[in-house]
Amino acid sequence: MSAASAAPFVTAFQARRPAEGDPRWLRQHRETALARFAERGYPTRRDEAWRFTDLQPLTAKPILPATDQARGAPILPADARLAGPSHRLVLVNGRYDTRLSAPGALPPGVWLGSTAAALEMRPNVARAALDDVASASDQAFAALGLAFFSDGFILALEPGIVLDTPVEIIHLGEAPTPRAFHLCNAVIAGEGSRASLIETFIGSGPCWSNVTTILDIGAGAVLRHAKVQDEAPEAVHLSRSFARLHRAARYEGVTLTTGARLSREDIRVTMAGEDARLSLNGAYLLRGQQEATIAPIVDHQAPGATTVERVTGVMTDRSHGIFLGTVMVRPGADRTDARQTNRNLLLDAGATATTKPELTILAEDVKCSHGATVGDLDAASLFYLLARGIDEPTARLMLIEAFAADGIDQADVGDALSAQLRRRLDLWLDRAERRE
Amino acid sequence: MAKLLEIRDLHVRIAGGREILRGVDLDVGAGEVHAIMGPNGAGKSTLSCILAGRPGYEVTRGSVLYQGRDLLALSPDERAREGIFLAFQYPVEIPGVNNTYFLRAALNAQRRHRGEKELDATQFLKEVKARLKLLDIGEDLLSRAVNVGFSGGEKKRNEIFQMVMLAPKLALLDETDSGLDIDALRIVSNGVNRLRDPSRGIVMITHYQRLLDYVAPDRVHVLSEGRIVASGDSRLAGELERRGYAHLGSAA
Ligand SMILES: Nc1ncnc2c1ncn2[C@@H]1O[C@H](COP(=O)(O)OP(=O)(O)OP(=O)(O)O)[C@@H](O)[C@H]1O
Ligand SMILES: [Mg+2]
């Protein structure tokens, strides 16, 4: 990207600066990040990791950060929330919304709030997280996000704290004209702590959500983390998370992608401690012209750690699902056990799947496997259902549902989160059914 | 009144491949139980698949009437809703589709078709429980995905369980007795016998006399190289058991 096309961002940055009450270190981070973005620009198809991503919706015309609040009083749809109790934060157009949020009473040892609030109330926690974002900002969208982020959430658990009630973060984007919302989030799970977290992105209009999340999972801690991305069909959603798992830490991640015209989940996990356990499940269910990427890069640096990735894609119409999975086993990360599977269902002639599971093994005594499939519905299964009297559209939908659910049903994220994932999956199936 | 099933001079080939059925004639009347025997590869499963509407075959000659209507013009799901049931020789495993959910969808599709009220989950479960006991099937099989991880015998029992739940007009059992232990064979046979009534027809494809000891057939046919080469009453099965199929080859 040329400096000329970065110019609108630079202008926007200068225009917003006086309005912000950032601490000095943060102003520095933002400026450095902006400079880096201006110099680097968006990734292009020449960057290996972005080879399959069509950034045209972003590059056609710069989408600048939102400066205004959402007008009126946005409504939170019931099906975007957990059915049961939760600690709920709602961000509307990239800013914490007091009216819709219901953080509830948090047990001692837990801090949960917006990133803006953390900068005031927990400056050390916020700073540590944003320092991490800064060091990840060689990546263009992380840099742009740091330069412009308006808010986000931070969850910090002291060692040994068990938070039973799930934390739920809902991002609501509503923009009649193209607007960008940049968010920086962090979860700091102290040693032996446990929590479950669900993030939901919904909205209407041509929003661009650009999200960076830092996850630090302490020794023996367990974080269950579900993400539902069901943004508007004209939206763009780019997110990246940087997770660090310490000794015997456990991270159960699951993503369900059904929204946005263009979306990307870059998940970078460092297996820093011995015997850490990672499970990444996911499903992208696409239609129309949607393009979605799930790109986990797992870096095994310590021995005895386990990674299980299981991602399924269902593509109809002219949509394109992309899985770019990399597992890297560093020297010394002996006894690593890593499995990657990506299964894809193509339901129309114009739909495409790109699948690239990759392994680099530089250690001893490791068990690694990967597999990918791309195909149509199983003809024998379909006939079996028909032969019992179930009509063809229903039978097809049953099989699609089974396939789609496979990626998310395996996720061990607890009943409340599983039920919500299931509910969002059913919503997608209803939409698919209505069209048939 | 029209027969339940009338097959006339039926010729079938694998789509784009060779001819498997080469002129089959078979009538099944309401209330009748027929057995079809015959060597491996004779075309028995092909016949049952054609009746159930499996894609991949071409009918090149002949006709099939079901209750006086052209069966071949119906889609597989229409046939099932009209009362045809095929117990598969090799029931397929369908990961992710719950057995109970599947069966309720099937039963309700058929009830809707007949203009009956759909069963809600509670009513359905009541029906299920009564019949499970009958077939000595553990309830856990129902909470699992369709046939996934079922033993060979459990798959066959699950087919009969579905049959008993759906109460078809014409049941086609393709080697449902194969792979069953002695107790299971008796249980499955009881299931079939319960279905037996003056309004229904049953066609059992089998290799063994033993099933026919439990479910006495009205007619026994031998299908060989795509044709019915011999038909008789239940004594024919015993004769085949003793003499094999070879002597029929020349007779055909
Ligand atoms: N899809 C297919 N493609 C090619 N050949 C087929 C196909 N289906 C059946 N056949 C062939 O048709 C013939 C009849 O098969 P069919 O399964 O009907 O036999 P069968 O009488 O049921 O045998 P068995 O007693 O072993 O079950 C066999 O030679 C088989 O290999
Ligand atoms: Mg057969």
XYZ file of C-alpha atoms and ligand atoms in Angstrom:
720
model
C 0.000 0.000 0.000
C 1.324 3.384 -0.882
C 1.638 6.232 1.564
C -1.092 7.986 -0.417
C -3.681 5.349 0.479
C -2.572 5.443 4.114
C -3.123 9.206 4.092
C -6.811 9.123 5.085
C -5.881 7.049 8.155
C -3.140 9.468 9.128
C -5.547 12.375 8.796
C -8.174 10.546 10.819
C -5.610 9.753 13.489
C -4.564 13.367 13.842
C -8.169 14.481 13.969
C -9.055 12.145 16.849
C -5.963 12.591 19.015
C -6.798 15.651 21.025
C -10.083 14.078 22.053
C -8.487 11.148 23.808
C -7.209 11.123 27.330
C -4.653 8.383 26.755
C -1.702 8.025 29.079
C 1.580 8.947 27.529
C 2.830 5.373 26.991
C -0.337 4.537 25.125
C -0.055 7.613 22.922
C 3.405 6.409 22.048
C 2.153 2.923 21.225
C -0.551 4.349 19.016
C 1.825 6.641 17.150
C 4.385 3.933 16.560
C 1.670 1.574 15.399
C 0.238 4.117 13.006
C 3.669 4.831 11.557
C 4.187 1.134 11.088
C 0.878 0.743 9.346
C 1.525 3.734 7.098
C 4.841 2.255 6.118
C 3.660 -1.320 5.608
C 0.079 -0.973 4.505
C -2.336 -3.852 4.127
C -0.974 -7.264 3.405
C -1.246 -8.322 -0.215
C -1.644 -11.620 -1.959
C 2.116 -11.763 -2.172
C 2.214 -12.349 1.592
C 2.003 -16.124 1.914
C -0.402 -15.981 4.863
C -2.774 -13.674 2.966
C -2.539 -15.345 -0.404
C -6.138 -16.566 -0.353
C -7.719 -13.521 1.238
C -9.560 -11.087 -0.951
C -9.184 -7.724 0.798
C -11.053 -5.871 -1.902
C -13.910 -4.853 0.456
C -11.310 -2.962 2.514
C -9.010 -1.661 -0.157
C -11.657 -0.363 -2.553
C -12.256 2.620 -0.293
C -10.686 3.270 3.105
C -13.018 2.399 5.965
C -12.269 4.899 8.671
C -12.823 4.517 12.388
C -16.163 5.467 13.818
C -16.027 8.780 15.588
C -19.673 9.020 16.507
C -21.685 6.880 18.876
C -24.531 4.772 17.554
C -27.661 6.834 17.233
C -30.784 5.926 19.128
C -30.983 3.106 21.614
C -29.742 -0.123 20.087
C -31.527 -3.294 21.070
C -29.825 -6.493 22.070
C -31.574 -9.430 20.385
C -32.467 -12.182 22.856
C -30.757 -14.862 20.784
C -27.447 -13.021 20.974
C -27.324 -13.541 24.740
C -26.791 -16.611 26.830
C -30.076 -18.042 28.022
C -28.814 -18.417 31.590
C -26.857 -16.191 33.975
C -23.710 -14.406 32.836
C -21.401 -11.507 33.507
C -22.280 -9.490 30.440
C -20.462 -6.628 28.769
C -21.915 -5.088 25.642
C -19.937 -2.924 23.268
C -21.882 -0.891 20.761
C -19.912 0.348 17.788
C -16.682 -0.375 19.578
C -17.530 1.305 22.872
C -18.743 -0.004 26.189
C -22.469 0.436 26.609
C -23.529 0.831 30.221
C -27.221 0.514 29.509
C -27.003 -2.890 27.824
C -24.230 -4.314 29.971
C -24.886 -6.381 33.075
C -21.554 -7.365 34.582
C -23.248 -8.538 37.779
C -21.439 -9.154 41.023
C -17.964 -10.473 40.399
C -16.273 -12.619 43.009
C -13.118 -11.221 44.605
C -10.023 -11.851 42.531
C -11.800 -11.258 39.242
C -11.594 -8.068 37.277
C -13.856 -7.654 34.277
C -14.502 -4.440 32.429
C -13.963 -2.446 29.298
C -10.430 -1.746 28.154
C -11.120 1.962 28.625
C -12.117 1.305 32.233
C -9.084 -0.917 32.772
C -6.804 1.900 31.642
C -8.117 3.903 34.596
C -8.750 1.228 37.197
C -6.184 -1.444 36.356
C -3.526 0.475 34.458
C -0.860 -2.186 35.001
C -2.977 -4.967 33.595
C -4.071 -2.832 30.664
C -0.554 -1.737 29.955
C 0.874 -5.251 30.011
C -1.790 -6.355 27.542
C -1.308 -3.390 25.230
C 2.467 -3.838 25.350
C 1.804 -7.333 24.032
C -0.378 -5.931 21.284
C 2.387 -3.482 20.443
C 4.932 -6.226 20.087
C 2.563 -8.076 17.741
C 2.088 -4.999 15.624
C 4.364 -5.984 12.815
C 1.103 -7.304 11.483
C -0.718 -4.508 9.611
C -4.162 -4.993 11.111
C -2.833 -5.335 14.630
C -0.944 -2.081 14.095
C -3.984 -0.286 12.717
C -6.057 -1.675 15.579
C -3.647 -0.453 18.219
C -3.456 2.984 16.619
C -7.210 3.392 16.600
C -8.771 1.087 19.178
C -11.659 2.713 20.985
C -12.272 0.068 23.605
C -12.506 -3.665 24.192
C -12.672 -5.817 27.272
C -10.261 -7.112 29.841
C -10.794 -10.123 32.061
C -8.199 -10.760 34.737
C -8.333 -13.649 37.167
C -6.047 -13.910 40.137
C -4.361 -17.253 40.777
C -6.647 -20.039 41.889
C -9.862 -18.155 41.161
C -12.686 -20.186 39.695
C -15.339 -18.160 37.956
C -18.374 -20.400 37.550
C -20.710 -18.038 35.756
C -19.702 -17.488 32.127
C -18.459 -14.133 30.950
C -20.194 -12.893 27.867
C -19.020 -10.100 25.624
C -21.386 -8.919 22.942
C -20.239 -6.633 20.178
C -23.023 -4.861 18.423
C -22.122 -2.938 15.285
C -24.632 -0.695 13.628
C -23.538 1.567 10.823
C -25.521 2.777 7.832
C -22.305 3.737 6.045
C -18.882 2.024 6.226
C -17.329 2.403 9.687
C -14.442 0.683 11.385
C -14.430 -0.457 15.008
C -11.027 -1.304 16.380
C -10.885 -3.277 19.597
C -8.140 -4.498 21.892
C -9.013 -7.219 24.395
C -7.155 -9.281 26.936
C -7.735 -12.268 29.161
C -5.183 -12.827 31.886
C -5.880 -16.110 33.653
C -3.678 -16.520 36.710
C -2.213 -19.842 37.757
C -4.824 -22.489 38.398
C -7.748 -20.179 37.605
C -10.755 -21.197 35.553
C -13.236 -19.253 33.487
C -15.436 -19.521 30.460
C -15.982 -16.735 28.019
C -18.187 -16.260 25.006
C -17.810 -13.424 22.530
C -20.597 -12.659 20.109
C -20.361 -10.285 17.163
C -23.599 -9.212 15.539
C -24.913 -6.120 13.858
C -26.168 -4.480 10.722
C -24.615 -2.447 7.972
C -21.132 -2.278 6.481
C -19.130 -2.389 9.701
C -15.545 -3.405 9.833
C -14.551 -4.989 13.136
C -10.848 -5.214 13.678
C -10.106 -7.106 16.850
C -6.904 -7.986 18.645
C -7.025 -10.229 21.705
C -4.250 -11.213 24.086
C -4.756 -14.424 26.047
C -2.383 -15.383 28.789
C -3.249 -18.692 30.412
C -1.267 -19.395 33.540
C 0.088 -22.704 34.758
C -2.726 -25.179 35.309
C -5.365 -22.603 34.392
C -8.325 -23.491 32.199
C -9.923 -21.065 29.787
C -12.971 -22.035 27.774
C -13.518 -19.548 25.013
C -16.289 -19.540 22.439
C -16.693 -17.024 19.688
C -19.736 -16.454 17.542
C -19.273 -14.225 14.538
C -22.591 -13.500 12.880
C -22.111 -9.994 11.598
C -24.099 -8.421 8.767
C -23.663 -9.849 5.260
C -21.882 -6.674 4.128
C -19.574 -6.495 7.157
C -15.866 -7.200 7.385
C -14.479 -8.982 10.415
C -10.771 -9.361 10.972
C -9.551 -10.703 14.238
C -6.374 -12.070 15.622
C -5.598 -13.544 18.974
C -2.281 -14.236 20.603
C -2.488 -16.924 23.224
C 0.225 -18.094 25.521
C -0.214 -21.339 27.413
C 1.982 -21.956 30.430
C 2.715 -25.282 32.095
C -0.308 -27.631 32.045
C -2.564 -24.758 31.020
C -5.602 -25.655 29.036
C -7.334 -23.629 26.355
C -10.579 -24.803 24.792
C -11.326 -22.514 21.881
C -14.262 -22.750 19.526
C -15.437 -20.392 16.805
C -18.638 -20.373 14.826
C -18.454 -18.153 11.768
C -21.654 -17.461 9.903
C -21.490 -13.733 9.276
C -19.621 -11.012 7.392
C -18.812 -10.701 3.725
C -15.143 -11.134 4.514
C -13.800 -12.555 7.731
C -10.631 -13.890 9.146
C -9.651 -15.499 12.425
C -5.936 -15.554 12.957
C -5.189 -17.547 16.070
C -1.625 -17.680 17.195
C -0.919 -19.969 20.108
C 2.391 -20.389 21.859
C 2.684 -23.614 23.802
C 5.174 -22.167 26.226
C 4.806 -24.578 29.126
C 5.196 -28.297 29.446
C 2.046 -30.431 29.122
C -0.151 -27.571 27.961
C -3.343 -28.616 26.218
C -4.979 -26.809 23.365
C -8.149 -27.649 21.584
C -9.404 -25.494 18.742
C -12.733 -26.330 17.237
C -14.556 -24.368 14.667
C -17.072 -24.210 11.900
C -17.596 -21.763 9.089
C -20.965 -21.917 7.434
C -21.051 -19.718 4.379
C -23.367 -18.644 1.624
C -23.696 -15.975 -1.037
C -20.331 -14.401 -1.688
C -18.960 -14.854 1.819
C -15.313 -15.556 2.353
C -14.033 -16.777 5.714
C -10.623 -17.873 6.908
C -9.583 -19.680 10.047
C -5.827 -19.581 10.387
C -4.408 -21.112 13.562
C -0.666 -21.147 14.019
C 0.372 -23.256 16.976
C 3.935 -23.041 18.128
C 5.013 -25.914 20.360
C 8.014 -24.736 22.339
C 7.793 -26.995 25.385
C 7.609 -30.793 25.663
C 4.574 -32.945 26.215
C 1.939 -30.524 24.989
C -1.174 -31.480 23.029
C -2.986 -29.722 20.228
C -6.246 -30.891 18.724
C -7.758 -28.832 15.927
C -11.015 -29.733 14.357
C -12.570 -27.324 11.882
C -15.456 -27.932 9.519
C -16.669 -25.816 6.639
C -19.994 -25.775 4.846
C -20.041 -23.672 1.707
C -23.018 -22.907 -0.490
C -23.561 -20.544 -3.439
C -20.285 -18.893 -4.379
C -18.758 -18.747 -0.932
C -15.203 -19.613 -0.071
C -13.967 -21.210 3.136
C -10.294 -21.233 3.951
C -8.408 -23.184 6.574
C -4.734 -22.381 7.007
C -3.447 -24.432 9.882
C 0.158 -24.511 10.903
C 1.634 -26.574 13.687
C 5.247 -25.947 14.453
C 7.138 -28.241 16.804
C 10.342 -26.571 17.959
C 13.521 -28.388 18.931
C 13.051 -29.693 22.458
C 9.270 -29.825 22.243
C 9.492 -33.595 22.471
C 6.425 -35.772 23.032
C 4.238 -33.211 21.306
C 0.904 -34.632 20.212
C -0.803 -32.593 17.515
C -3.788 -33.411 15.357
C -5.363 -31.173 12.765
C -8.457 -31.942 10.757
C -10.375 -29.774 8.372
C -13.437 -31.209 6.669
C -15.389 -29.315 4.072
C -18.751 -29.710 2.490
C -19.324 -27.994 -0.840
C -22.998 -27.748 -1.639
C -22.926 -25.755 -4.873
C -20.771 -25.857 -7.950
C -19.585 -22.283 -7.375
C -18.483 -22.856 -3.769
C -14.828 -23.380 -2.907
C -12.756 -24.739 -0.081
C -9.101 -24.042 0.416
C -7.436 -26.179 3.012
C -3.811 -26.117 4.014
C -2.955 -27.995 7.164
C 0.792 -27.825 7.664
C 3.293 -29.333 10.046
C 6.878 -28.486 10.776
C 8.542 -30.909 13.150
C 11.945 -30.194 14.638
C 11.671 -32.319 17.798
C 11.857 -35.980 18.739
C 9.242 -38.537 19.618
C 6.278 -36.501 18.444
C 2.852 -37.648 17.282
C 1.481 -35.378 14.616
C -1.246 -35.895 12.079
C -3.300 -33.798 9.787
C -6.117 -34.478 7.425
C -8.364 -32.543 5.128
C -11.396 -33.498 3.102
C -13.538 -31.658 0.595
C -16.723 -33.233 -0.681
C -20.456 -33.346 -1.163
C -23.081 -34.864 1.141
C -22.721 -38.616 1.519
C -25.066 -40.220 -1.022
C -25.660 -43.394 1.000
C -26.619 -41.396 4.100
C -28.952 -39.221 2.078
C -30.675 -42.251 0.579
C -31.082 -43.824 3.999
C -32.980 -40.765 5.257
C -35.104 -40.561 2.099
C -35.899 -44.263 2.338
C -37.543 -43.570 5.683
C -39.858 -40.960 4.224
C -37.985 -37.762 5.035
C -38.226 -35.314 2.144
C -35.053 -34.342 0.358
C -34.626 -30.727 1.533
C -35.123 -31.839 5.146
C -32.810 -34.813 4.750
C -30.112 -32.637 3.236
C -30.479 -30.145 6.043
C -30.185 -32.893 8.654
C -26.908 -34.006 7.118
C -25.631 -30.464 6.753
C -26.489 -29.831 10.380
C -24.672 -32.972 11.473
C -21.634 -31.979 9.497
C -21.604 -28.400 10.685
C -22.182 -29.360 14.288
C -19.277 -31.765 14.272
C -16.791 -28.918 14.509
C -18.461 -27.271 17.469
C -20.073 -30.163 19.362
C -16.649 -31.554 20.183
C -15.690 -28.384 22.011
C -15.618 -28.912 25.755
C -16.830 -25.443 26.727
C -19.551 -26.302 29.223
C -23.320 -26.517 28.888
C -24.152 -22.815 28.731
C -21.717 -22.046 25.929
C -22.475 -25.242 24.039
C -26.182 -24.464 24.154
C -25.583 -20.979 22.808
C -23.378 -22.262 19.982
C -26.076 -24.754 19.144
C -28.696 -21.995 19.146
C -26.625 -19.895 16.744
C -26.104 -22.928 14.534
C -29.861 -23.529 14.472
C -30.417 -19.907 13.465
C -28.105 -20.410 10.530
C -29.907 -23.610 9.568
C -33.273 -21.822 9.739
C -31.964 -19.189 7.371
C -30.609 -21.870 5.065
C -33.915 -23.722 5.192
C -36.049 -20.688 4.445
C -34.136 -20.128 1.280
C -34.613 -23.712 0.098
C -58.512 -55.254 -6.243
C -54.933 -54.475 -7.216
C -52.135 -56.538 -5.745
C -49.822 -54.852 -3.305
C -46.877 -55.348 -5.626
C -46.766 -56.468 -9.251
C -43.407 -56.721 -10.946
C -43.471 -57.511 -14.657
C -40.488 -58.388 -16.844
C -38.236 -56.042 -14.911
C -34.859 -55.354 -16.455
C -32.407 -53.219 -14.529
C -28.851 -52.241 -15.126
C -26.273 -50.330 -13.160
C -26.328 -46.788 -14.586
C -23.958 -46.959 -17.527
C -23.018 -50.543 -16.639
C -24.143 -54.102 -16.996
C -27.600 -55.585 -16.674
C -28.288 -57.084 -13.241
C -31.977 -57.924 -13.365
C -32.981 -59.673 -16.547
C -36.717 -60.065 -16.518
C -38.082 -60.413 -12.993
C -41.748 -61.249 -12.444
C -43.126 -61.227 -8.928
C -46.510 -60.625 -7.329
C -47.025 -59.959 -3.657
C -50.551 -59.802 -2.359
C -51.743 -58.128 0.822
C -51.277 -60.414 3.788
C -48.557 -62.467 2.084
C -45.027 -63.206 3.162
C -42.537 -64.006 0.412
C -38.965 -65.176 0.735
C -36.354 -64.586 -1.940
C -33.283 -66.742 -1.868
C -30.503 -67.196 -4.349
C -26.748 -67.179 -4.792
C -24.515 -64.237 -3.978
C -24.528 -61.629 -6.673
C -27.825 -62.833 -8.140
C -29.414 -59.395 -7.898
C -31.512 -59.713 -4.728
C -30.301 -56.476 -3.162
C -30.544 -54.774 -6.533
C -34.205 -55.719 -6.642
C -34.852 -54.362 -3.161
C -32.971 -51.135 -3.959
C -34.932 -50.614 -7.150
C -38.147 -50.982 -5.200
C -36.969 -48.494 -2.596
C -35.779 -46.037 -5.268
C -32.043 -45.989 -4.782
C -30.353 -43.876 -7.468
C -27.666 -45.340 -9.706
C -29.805 -47.906 -11.526
C -31.655 -47.781 -14.826
C -34.821 -49.669 -15.554
C -34.523 -50.649 -19.201
C -37.692 -52.693 -19.502
C -40.723 -53.785 -17.537
C -42.910 -52.261 -14.867
C -43.569 -52.202 -11.153
C -47.019 -51.474 -9.803
C -47.580 -50.783 -6.128
C -51.218 -50.792 -5.087
C -51.969 -50.417 -8.769
C -49.791 -47.310 -9.222
C -46.559 -46.926 -11.127
C -44.017 -47.265 -8.327
C -41.044 -46.261 -10.430
C -42.504 -42.789 -10.972
C -42.270 -42.015 -7.241
C -39.246 -40.560 -5.466
C -37.700 -42.672 -2.672
C -39.198 -40.540 0.089
C -42.660 -40.657 -1.532
C -42.405 -44.426 -1.696
C -41.562 -44.582 1.994
C -44.439 -42.298 2.878
C -46.704 -44.522 0.766
C -45.724 -47.415 2.999
C -42.664 -49.070 1.489
C -39.893 -49.951 3.893
C -36.491 -51.386 3.097
C -34.451 -52.909 5.905
C -30.985 -52.487 4.451
C -28.512 -55.315 4.082
C -25.830 -52.863 5.179
C -27.375 -50.052 7.254
C -25.285 -46.916 6.869
C -23.752 -45.048 9.792
C -24.735 -41.380 9.911
C -22.529 -39.479 12.353
C -24.125 -36.481 13.992
C -27.726 -37.453 13.267
C -29.390 -38.605 16.449
C -31.295 -41.870 16.143
C -34.374 -40.684 18.020
C -34.516 -37.359 16.225
C -34.179 -39.108 12.892
C -36.886 -41.639 13.607
C -39.322 -39.026 14.859
C -38.708 -36.948 11.725
C -39.398 -40.031 9.618
C -42.505 -41.055 11.530
C -43.932 -37.545 11.485
C -43.229 -37.160 7.772
C -45.278 -40.294 7.207
C -48.042 -39.219 9.575
C -48.304 -35.819 7.900
C -48.580 -37.568 4.576
C -51.482 -39.650 5.859
C -53.150 -36.574 7.298
C -52.528 -37.687 10.886
C -51.366 -35.479 13.712
C -47.624 -35.351 14.333
C -46.344 -36.860 17.555
C -44.652 -34.556 20.002
C -41.510 -35.645 21.801
C -43.394 -37.132 24.764
C -45.918 -39.082 22.717
C -43.149 -40.317 20.468
C -41.067 -41.466 23.396
C -43.994 -43.458 24.738
C -44.354 -45.280 21.422
C -40.622 -45.870 21.303
C -40.337 -47.303 24.793
C -43.063 -49.862 24.269
C -41.405 -51.170 21.114
C -37.868 -51.065 22.394
C -38.774 -53.596 25.027
C -40.316 -55.783 22.398
C -37.109 -55.876 20.425
C -34.862 -55.959 23.453
C -32.990 -52.850 22.352
C -31.185 -50.776 24.970
C -32.394 -47.184 25.262
C -28.835 -45.952 24.883
C -28.839 -47.009 21.221
C -31.518 -44.416 20.647
C -29.567 -41.570 22.124
C -26.664 -42.293 19.806
C -26.102 -41.248 16.217
C -27.840 -43.398 13.609
C -26.043 -46.765 13.513
C -22.719 -45.196 14.528
C -20.656 -47.745 16.389
C -23.553 -50.215 16.471
C -22.526 -53.842 16.271
C -23.642 -55.759 13.194
C -26.539 -57.285 15.085
C -27.540 -53.973 16.667
C -27.761 -52.395 13.228
C -30.094 -55.130 12.049
C -32.229 -54.820 15.151
C -32.368 -51.081 14.668
C -33.723 -51.653 11.160
C -36.488 -53.852 12.500
C -37.183 -51.380 15.253
C -37.649 -48.665 12.644
C -39.887 -50.994 10.681
C -42.059 -51.697 13.685
C -42.285 -47.961 14.440
C -43.159 -47.020 10.872
C -45.556 -49.943 10.329
C -45.149 -50.128 6.542
C -47.574 -51.635 4.018
C -44.805 -53.415 2.175
C -41.648 -54.377 4.060
C -38.551 -55.514 2.194
C -36.017 -57.173 4.466
C -32.633 -57.622 2.866
C -30.744 -60.260 4.825
C -31.958 -58.897 8.103
C -31.202 -62.295 9.620
C -27.532 -62.310 8.632
C -25.194 -61.609 11.496
C -27.807 -62.133 14.209
C -27.185 -64.434 17.131
C -29.808 -67.057 17.931
C -31.672 -64.951 20.485
C -31.596 -61.889 18.273
C -32.950 -63.879 15.365
C -35.911 -64.934 17.479
C -36.508 -61.386 18.639
C -36.292 -59.971 15.138
C -38.578 -62.716 13.841
C -41.127 -61.800 16.488
C -40.923 -58.222 15.259
C -41.640 -59.359 11.725
C -44.453 -61.631 12.810
C -46.116 -58.811 14.699
C -46.208 -56.808 11.507
C -47.840 -59.648 9.665
C -51.470 -58.844 9.015
C -53.988 -59.118 6.186
C -53.262 -55.621 4.911
C -49.466 -55.889 4.690
C -46.965 -57.665 2.523
C -43.480 -58.776 3.523
C -40.595 -59.757 1.275
C -37.630 -61.336 3.033
C -34.346 -61.820 1.269
C -32.386 -64.495 3.076
C -29.781 -67.173 2.679
C -30.981 -69.313 5.562
C -33.810 -71.660 6.305
C -33.679 -70.679 9.968
C -35.455 -67.326 9.555
C -38.174 -69.124 7.620
C -38.705 -71.497 10.533
C -39.694 -68.490 12.620
C -41.492 -66.510 9.947
C -43.224 -69.023 7.754
C -43.436 -67.700 4.189
C -46.382 -68.187 1.876
C -44.071 -68.309 -1.139
C -40.374 -68.920 -1.672
C -38.556 -67.764 -4.805
C -35.088 -68.336 -6.111
C -33.430 -65.424 -7.851
C -30.474 -66.431 -9.954
C -28.572 -64.373 -12.489
C -31.225 -61.696 -12.539
C -34.286 -63.932 -12.941
C -36.637 -65.824 -10.717
C -35.810 -69.376 -11.670
C -37.974 -71.255 -9.210
C -40.939 -70.556 -6.967
C -42.747 -72.746 -4.548
C -44.247 -72.951 -1.103
C -42.246 -73.042 2.100
C -40.968 -76.557 1.337
C -38.792 -75.142 -1.444
C -36.532 -73.543 1.159
C -35.839 -76.881 2.810
C -35.100 -78.445 -0.528
C -32.632 -75.664 -1.362
C -30.966 -76.125 1.994
C -30.349 -79.762 1.080
C -29.532 -79.495 -2.594
C -28.107 -76.002 -3.137
C -28.815 -73.830 -6.138
C -26.770 -75.623 -8.766
C -29.505 -77.952 -9.988
C -31.782 -74.966 -10.621
C -29.330 -73.318 -12.964
C -30.027 -75.855 -15.716
C -33.751 -75.784 -15.040
C -33.822 -72.041 -15.674
N -23.279 -50.079 -7.879
C -22.827 -51.192 -8.474
N -21.797 -51.131 -9.355
C -21.361 -52.240 -9.977
N -21.871 -53.455 -9.771
C -22.889 -53.579 -8.921
C -23.422 -52.454 -8.205
N -24.426 -52.883 -7.435
C -24.514 -54.210 -7.624
N -23.584 -54.620 -8.515
C -23.372 -55.993 -8.979
O -24.628 -56.533 -9.283
C -24.673 -57.897 -8.929
C -25.863 -58.137 -8.033
O -25.606 -57.538 -6.783
P -26.628 -57.649 -5.579
O -26.088 -56.882 -4.466
O -27.985 -57.295 -6.064
O -26.551 -59.207 -5.266
P -27.238 -60.041 -4.113
O -28.087 -61.043 -4.790
O -27.899 -59.154 -3.169
O -25.999 -60.766 -3.474
P -25.684 -61.121 -1.922
O -26.402 -62.404 -1.638
O -24.220 -61.364 -1.927
O -26.101 -59.992 -1.078
C -23.341 -58.213 -8.284
O -22.518 -58.843 -9.242
C -22.790 -56.875 -7.910
O -21.392 -56.862 -7.944
Mg -27.534 -58.628 -1.221
